[in-house]
Coordinates of C-alpha atoms in Angstrom, one line a residue:
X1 CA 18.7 -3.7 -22.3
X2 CA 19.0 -2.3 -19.0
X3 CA 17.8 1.4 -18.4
X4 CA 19.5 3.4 -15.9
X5 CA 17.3 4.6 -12.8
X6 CA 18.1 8.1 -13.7
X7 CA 17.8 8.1 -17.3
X8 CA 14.8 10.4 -17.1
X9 CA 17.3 13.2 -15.8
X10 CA 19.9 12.1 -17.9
X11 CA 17.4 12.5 -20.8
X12 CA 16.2 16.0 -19.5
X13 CA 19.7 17.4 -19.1
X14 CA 20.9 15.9 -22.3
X15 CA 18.0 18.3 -23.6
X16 CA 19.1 21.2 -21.9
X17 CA 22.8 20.7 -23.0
X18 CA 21.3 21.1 -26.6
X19 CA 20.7 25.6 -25.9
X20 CA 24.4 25.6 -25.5
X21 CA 24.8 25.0 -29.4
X22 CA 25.1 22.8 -31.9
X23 CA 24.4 19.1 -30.4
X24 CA 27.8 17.8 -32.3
X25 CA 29.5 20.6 -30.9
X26 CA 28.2 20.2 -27.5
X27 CA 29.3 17.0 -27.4
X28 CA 32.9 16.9 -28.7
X29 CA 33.5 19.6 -25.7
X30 CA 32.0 16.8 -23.6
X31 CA 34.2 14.0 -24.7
X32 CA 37.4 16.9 -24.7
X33 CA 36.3 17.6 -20.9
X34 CA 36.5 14.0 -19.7
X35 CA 39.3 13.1 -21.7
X36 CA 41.2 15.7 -20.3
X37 CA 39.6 17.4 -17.2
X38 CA 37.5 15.0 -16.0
X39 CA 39.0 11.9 -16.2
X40 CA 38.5 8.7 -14.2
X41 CA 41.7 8.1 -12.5
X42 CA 43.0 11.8 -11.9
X43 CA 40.0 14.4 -12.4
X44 CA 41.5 18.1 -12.0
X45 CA 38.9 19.2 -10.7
X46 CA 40.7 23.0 -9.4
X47 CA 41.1 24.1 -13.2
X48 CA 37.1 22.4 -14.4
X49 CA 35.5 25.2 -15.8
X50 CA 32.6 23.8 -14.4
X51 CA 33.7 22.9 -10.9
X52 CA 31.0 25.1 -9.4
X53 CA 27.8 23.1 -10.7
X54 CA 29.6 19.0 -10.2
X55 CA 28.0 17.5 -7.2
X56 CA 30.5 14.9 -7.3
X57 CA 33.1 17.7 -6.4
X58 CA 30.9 19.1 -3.8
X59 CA 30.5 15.5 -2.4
X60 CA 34.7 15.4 -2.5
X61 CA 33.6 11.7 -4.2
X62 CA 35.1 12.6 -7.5
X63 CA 37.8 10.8 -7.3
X64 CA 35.7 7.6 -6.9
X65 CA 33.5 8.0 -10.1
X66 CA 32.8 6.3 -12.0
X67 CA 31.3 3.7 -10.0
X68 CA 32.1 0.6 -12.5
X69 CA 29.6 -2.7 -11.9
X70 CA 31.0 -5.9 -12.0
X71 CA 31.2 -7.5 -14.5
X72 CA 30.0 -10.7 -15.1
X73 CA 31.9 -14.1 -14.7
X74 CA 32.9 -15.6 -17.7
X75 CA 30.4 -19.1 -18.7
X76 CA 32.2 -21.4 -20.7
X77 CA 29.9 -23.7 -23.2
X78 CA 30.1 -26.8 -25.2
X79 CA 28.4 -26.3 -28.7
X80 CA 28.1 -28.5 -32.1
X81 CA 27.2 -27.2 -35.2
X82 CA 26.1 -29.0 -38.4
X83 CA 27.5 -26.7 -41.6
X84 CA 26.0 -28.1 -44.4
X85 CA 27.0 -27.3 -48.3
X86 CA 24.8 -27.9 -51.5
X87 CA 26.2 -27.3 -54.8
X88 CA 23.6 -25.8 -56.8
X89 CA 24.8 -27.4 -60.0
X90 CA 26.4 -31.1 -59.7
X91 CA 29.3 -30.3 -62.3
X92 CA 30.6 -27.3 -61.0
X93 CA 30.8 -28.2 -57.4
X94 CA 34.2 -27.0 -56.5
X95 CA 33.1 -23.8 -57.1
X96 CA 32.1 -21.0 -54.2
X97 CA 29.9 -19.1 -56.2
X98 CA 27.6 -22.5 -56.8
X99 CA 27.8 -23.2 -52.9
X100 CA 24.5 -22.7 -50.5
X101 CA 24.7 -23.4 -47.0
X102 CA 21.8 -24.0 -44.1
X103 CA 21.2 -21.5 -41.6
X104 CA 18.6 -21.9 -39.3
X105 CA 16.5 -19.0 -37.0
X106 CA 16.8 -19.8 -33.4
X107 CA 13.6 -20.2 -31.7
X108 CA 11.7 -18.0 -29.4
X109 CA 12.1 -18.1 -26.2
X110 CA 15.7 -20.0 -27.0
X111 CA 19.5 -17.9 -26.3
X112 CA 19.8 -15.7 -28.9
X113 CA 16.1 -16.4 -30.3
X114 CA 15.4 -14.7 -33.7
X115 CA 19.2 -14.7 -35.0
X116 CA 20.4 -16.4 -38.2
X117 CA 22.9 -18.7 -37.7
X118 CA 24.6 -22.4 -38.6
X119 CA 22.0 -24.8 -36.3
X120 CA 24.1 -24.9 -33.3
X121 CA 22.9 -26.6 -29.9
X122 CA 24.8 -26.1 -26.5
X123 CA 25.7 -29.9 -25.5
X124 CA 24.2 -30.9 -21.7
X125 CA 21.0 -28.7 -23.2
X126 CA 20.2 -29.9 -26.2
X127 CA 20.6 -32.7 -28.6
X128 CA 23.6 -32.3 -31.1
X129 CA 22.5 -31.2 -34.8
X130 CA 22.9 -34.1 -36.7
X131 CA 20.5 -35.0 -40.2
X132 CA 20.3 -38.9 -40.6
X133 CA 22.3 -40.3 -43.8
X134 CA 24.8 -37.5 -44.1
X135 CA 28.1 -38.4 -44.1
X136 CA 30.3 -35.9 -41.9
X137 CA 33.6 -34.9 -44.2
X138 CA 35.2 -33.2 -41.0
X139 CA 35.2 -31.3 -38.0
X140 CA 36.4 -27.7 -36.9
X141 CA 36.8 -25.8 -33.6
X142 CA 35.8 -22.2 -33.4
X143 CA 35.9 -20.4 -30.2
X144 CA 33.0 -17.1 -29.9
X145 CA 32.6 -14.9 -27.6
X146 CA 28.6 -13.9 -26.5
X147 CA 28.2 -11.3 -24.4
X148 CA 30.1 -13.3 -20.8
X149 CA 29.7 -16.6 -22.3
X150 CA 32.7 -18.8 -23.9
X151 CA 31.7 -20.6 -26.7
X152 CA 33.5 -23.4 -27.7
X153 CA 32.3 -24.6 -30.8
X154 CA 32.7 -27.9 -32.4
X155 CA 31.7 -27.6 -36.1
X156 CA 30.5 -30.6 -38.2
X157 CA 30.9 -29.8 -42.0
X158 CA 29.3 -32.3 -44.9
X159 CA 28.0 -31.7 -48.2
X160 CA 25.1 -33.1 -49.9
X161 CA 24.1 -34.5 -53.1
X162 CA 20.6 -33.8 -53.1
X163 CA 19.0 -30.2 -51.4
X164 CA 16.1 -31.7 -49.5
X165 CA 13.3 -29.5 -49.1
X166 CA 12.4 -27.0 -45.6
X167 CA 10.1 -29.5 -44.0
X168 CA 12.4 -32.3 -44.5
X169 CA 15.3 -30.4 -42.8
X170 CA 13.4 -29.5 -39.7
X171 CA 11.7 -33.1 -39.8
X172 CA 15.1 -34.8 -39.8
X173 CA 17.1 -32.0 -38.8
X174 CA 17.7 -32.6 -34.3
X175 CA 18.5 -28.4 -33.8
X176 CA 17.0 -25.7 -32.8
X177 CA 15.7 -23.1 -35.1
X178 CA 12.1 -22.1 -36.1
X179 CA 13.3 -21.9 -39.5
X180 CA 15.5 -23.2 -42.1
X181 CA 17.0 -21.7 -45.2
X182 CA 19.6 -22.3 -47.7
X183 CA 21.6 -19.2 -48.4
X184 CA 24.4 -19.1 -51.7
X185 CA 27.7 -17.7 -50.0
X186 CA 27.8 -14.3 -52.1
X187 CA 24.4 -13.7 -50.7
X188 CA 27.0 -13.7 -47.2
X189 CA 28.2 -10.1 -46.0

């Protein structure tokens, strides 16, 4: 995360604030200040009670605060994921509660590295997730949002017989992720 320049000073009058009083108290009269004093688009600054110590008043610049950055422009992305079911026990497949699915951790170094997720790949990067022999029952489209990037997901869903083992899924598994795990959906929050 970015750290402002000033944060040092922000950090040492944050600390002084606390001799006021109580540090909840202190700052629900903040947010009451700048929600009705001090506001962005129409600061009254001639009734603040503390007009005399703002620098942005004796700068005549209050008006102007705050300064917002720009934000970033919106990256749209072509993705594929592989969501893949095992029924724990063959005759009671239509059940949830007997359902695992695949998640894979995405790699270091990669977008989002360390998260739990489907395995997912961005299209003109990567190769789409695909594991030979399984037969693809159907597709859904999921749109995410990622910080300024669009997501357009095209989700491949299948269901297998036969759970193979870890080191066959990454073996035969094209995706990225450093790890593979099968997870039962009530272990899902």
């Amino acid at each position: 995360p970015k750290i402002a320049k000033n944060a040092p000073e922000i950090l040492n009058f944050a600390n002084e604030l606390t001799a006021f009083g109580e540090a909840g108290s202190v700052n629900q009269a903040l947010m009451d200040l700048s929600s009705s004093i001090c506001t962005a688009k129409n600061p009254k600054c001639e009734i603040c009670p503390l007009a005399e110590f703002c620098e942005a008043r004796k700068q005549k610049i209050a008006a102007t605060l705050p300064i917002k950055a720009v934000k970033k422009a919106k990256v749209e992305l072509e993705a594929r994921a592989i969501l893949i079911f095992h029924a724990k026990n063959r005759s009671k497949e239509k059940n949830l509660d007997n359902l695992e699915i695949l998640i894979s951790r995405r790699p270091e170094g990669a977008w989002l590295s360390g998260m739990w997720d489907l395995p997912w790949s961005i299209l003109d990067q990567d190769a789409p997730p695909v594991i030979q022999g399984v037969e693809i029952l159907g597709t859904t489209n999921i749109k995410r949002t990622i910080t300024h990037h669009k997501v357009n997901f095209a989700v491949n869903y299948s269901m297998l017989a036969k759970k193979p083992e870890a080191k066959l899924i990454k073996k035969s598994l094209r995706a990225t992720g450093d790890e593979f795990r099968w997870l039962s959906l009530d272990q899902m929050d």
